[in-house]
Coordinates of C-alpha atoms and ligand atoms in Angstrom, one line a residue:
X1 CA -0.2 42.1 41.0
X2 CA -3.5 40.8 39.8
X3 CA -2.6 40.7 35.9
X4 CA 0.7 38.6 37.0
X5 CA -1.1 36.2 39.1
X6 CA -4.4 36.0 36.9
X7 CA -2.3 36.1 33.7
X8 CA -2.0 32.4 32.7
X9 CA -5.8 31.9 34.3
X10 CA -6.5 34.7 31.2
X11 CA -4.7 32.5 28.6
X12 CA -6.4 29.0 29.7
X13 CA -9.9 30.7 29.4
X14 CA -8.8 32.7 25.7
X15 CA -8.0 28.9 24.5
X16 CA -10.9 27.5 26.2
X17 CA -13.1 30.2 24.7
X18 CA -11.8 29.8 21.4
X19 CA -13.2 25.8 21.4
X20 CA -16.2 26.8 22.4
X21 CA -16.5 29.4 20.1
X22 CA -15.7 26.7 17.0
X23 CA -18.8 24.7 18.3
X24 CA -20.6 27.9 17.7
X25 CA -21.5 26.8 14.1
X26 CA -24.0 28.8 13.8
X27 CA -22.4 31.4 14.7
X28 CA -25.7 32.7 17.0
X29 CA -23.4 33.3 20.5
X30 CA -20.8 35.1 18.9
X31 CA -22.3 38.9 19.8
X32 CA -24.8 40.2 21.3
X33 CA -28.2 39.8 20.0
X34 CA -29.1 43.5 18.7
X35 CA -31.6 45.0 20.8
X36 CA -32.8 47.2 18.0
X37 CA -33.5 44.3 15.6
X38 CA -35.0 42.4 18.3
X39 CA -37.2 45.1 20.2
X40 CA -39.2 42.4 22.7
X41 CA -35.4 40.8 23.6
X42 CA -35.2 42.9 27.1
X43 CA -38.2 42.3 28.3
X44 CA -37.6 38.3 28.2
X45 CA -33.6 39.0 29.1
X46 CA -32.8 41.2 31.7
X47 CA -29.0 40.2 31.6
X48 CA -27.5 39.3 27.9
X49 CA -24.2 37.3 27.8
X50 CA -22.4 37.1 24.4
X51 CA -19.2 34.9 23.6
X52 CA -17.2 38.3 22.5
X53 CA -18.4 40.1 26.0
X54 CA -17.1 36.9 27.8
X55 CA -13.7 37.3 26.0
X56 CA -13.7 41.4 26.7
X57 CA -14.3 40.2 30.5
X58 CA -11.9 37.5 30.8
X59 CA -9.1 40.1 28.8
X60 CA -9.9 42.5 31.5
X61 CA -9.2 39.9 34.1
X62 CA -12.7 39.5 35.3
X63 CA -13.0 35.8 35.5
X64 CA -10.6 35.0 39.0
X65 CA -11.3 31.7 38.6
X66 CA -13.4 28.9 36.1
X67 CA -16.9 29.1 37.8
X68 CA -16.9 32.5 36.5
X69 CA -16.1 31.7 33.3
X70 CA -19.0 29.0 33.5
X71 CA -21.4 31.2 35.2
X72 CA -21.5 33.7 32.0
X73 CA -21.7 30.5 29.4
X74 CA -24.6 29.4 31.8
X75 CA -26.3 32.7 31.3
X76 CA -25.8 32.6 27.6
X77 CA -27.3 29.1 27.1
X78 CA -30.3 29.9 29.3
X79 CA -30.9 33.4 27.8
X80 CA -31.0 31.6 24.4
X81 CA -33.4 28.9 25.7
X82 CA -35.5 31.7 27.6
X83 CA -36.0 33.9 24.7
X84 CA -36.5 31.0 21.7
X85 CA -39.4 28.5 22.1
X86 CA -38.4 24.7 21.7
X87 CA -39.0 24.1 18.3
X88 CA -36.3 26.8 16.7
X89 CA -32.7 26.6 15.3
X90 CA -32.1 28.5 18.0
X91 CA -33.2 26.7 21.0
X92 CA -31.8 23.7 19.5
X93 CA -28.3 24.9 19.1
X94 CA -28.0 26.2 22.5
X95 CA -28.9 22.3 23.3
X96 CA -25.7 21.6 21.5
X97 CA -23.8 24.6 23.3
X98 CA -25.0 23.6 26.8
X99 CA -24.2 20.1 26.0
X100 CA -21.0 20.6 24.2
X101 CA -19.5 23.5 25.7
X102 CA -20.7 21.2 29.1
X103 CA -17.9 19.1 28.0
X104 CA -15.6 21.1 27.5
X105 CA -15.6 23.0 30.6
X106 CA -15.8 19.9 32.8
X107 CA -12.8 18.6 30.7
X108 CA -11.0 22.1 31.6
X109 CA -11.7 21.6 35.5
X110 CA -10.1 18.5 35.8
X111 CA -7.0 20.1 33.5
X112 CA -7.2 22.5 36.2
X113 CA -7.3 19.8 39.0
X114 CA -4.2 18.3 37.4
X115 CA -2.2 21.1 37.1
X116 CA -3.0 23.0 40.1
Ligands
5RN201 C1 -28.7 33.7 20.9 C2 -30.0 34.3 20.5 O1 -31.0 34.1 21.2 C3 -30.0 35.1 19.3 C4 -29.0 35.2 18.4 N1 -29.4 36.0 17.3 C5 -30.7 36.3 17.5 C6 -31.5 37.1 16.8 C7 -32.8 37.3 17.2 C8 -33.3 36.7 18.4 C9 -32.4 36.0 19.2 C10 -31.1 35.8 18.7

């Protein structure tokens, strides 16, 4: 019952996910920062988020709806800006991601809002 009904909710996220994946220029959200290159990561993070665990969730239908969706990119983008002070690459792309993946999102909710 639940695949049928969240099915096309699973497709509208995958092609959401894939934009915000292509402003991922960097390429610094698309996995999960490795814990054992990065031994001091846990004790900043206590929950990591990760564009390719977002797409594992949303594939096993555990998104129901798009504030779920948004909830783990939030998590992402704060983890980033937790972890790395201002003045790295890092902080400053997940700027950019908060800001542009922002847009994209809000532009998905009123998609949503039109199509019902
Ligand atoms: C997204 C993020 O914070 C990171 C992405 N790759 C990393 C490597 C070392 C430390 C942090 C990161």
């Amino acid at each position: 019952w639940m695949e049928v009904h969240l099915q096309p909710l699973v497709c509208f996220l995958r092609r959401l996910l894939d934009m915000i994946q292509s402003r991922d220029t960097g390429d610094i959200f698309s996995e999960p920062v490795d814990l054992s290159e990065v031994p001091d990561y846990s004790d900043v993070v206590t929950q990591p988020m990760d564009i390719s665990t977002m797409r594992t969730k949303l594939e096993n239908f555990q998104y129901s709806n798009l504030d779920a969706f948004e909830k783990d990119f939030n998590l992402m983008i704060n983890n980033c800006m937790a972890y790395n002070s201002r003045d790295t690459i890092f902080y400053r792309a997940a700027v950019k991601m908060r800001d542009q993946g922002g847009a994209l999102i809000r532009q998905a909710r009123r998609d949503l809002e039109a199509n019902g």
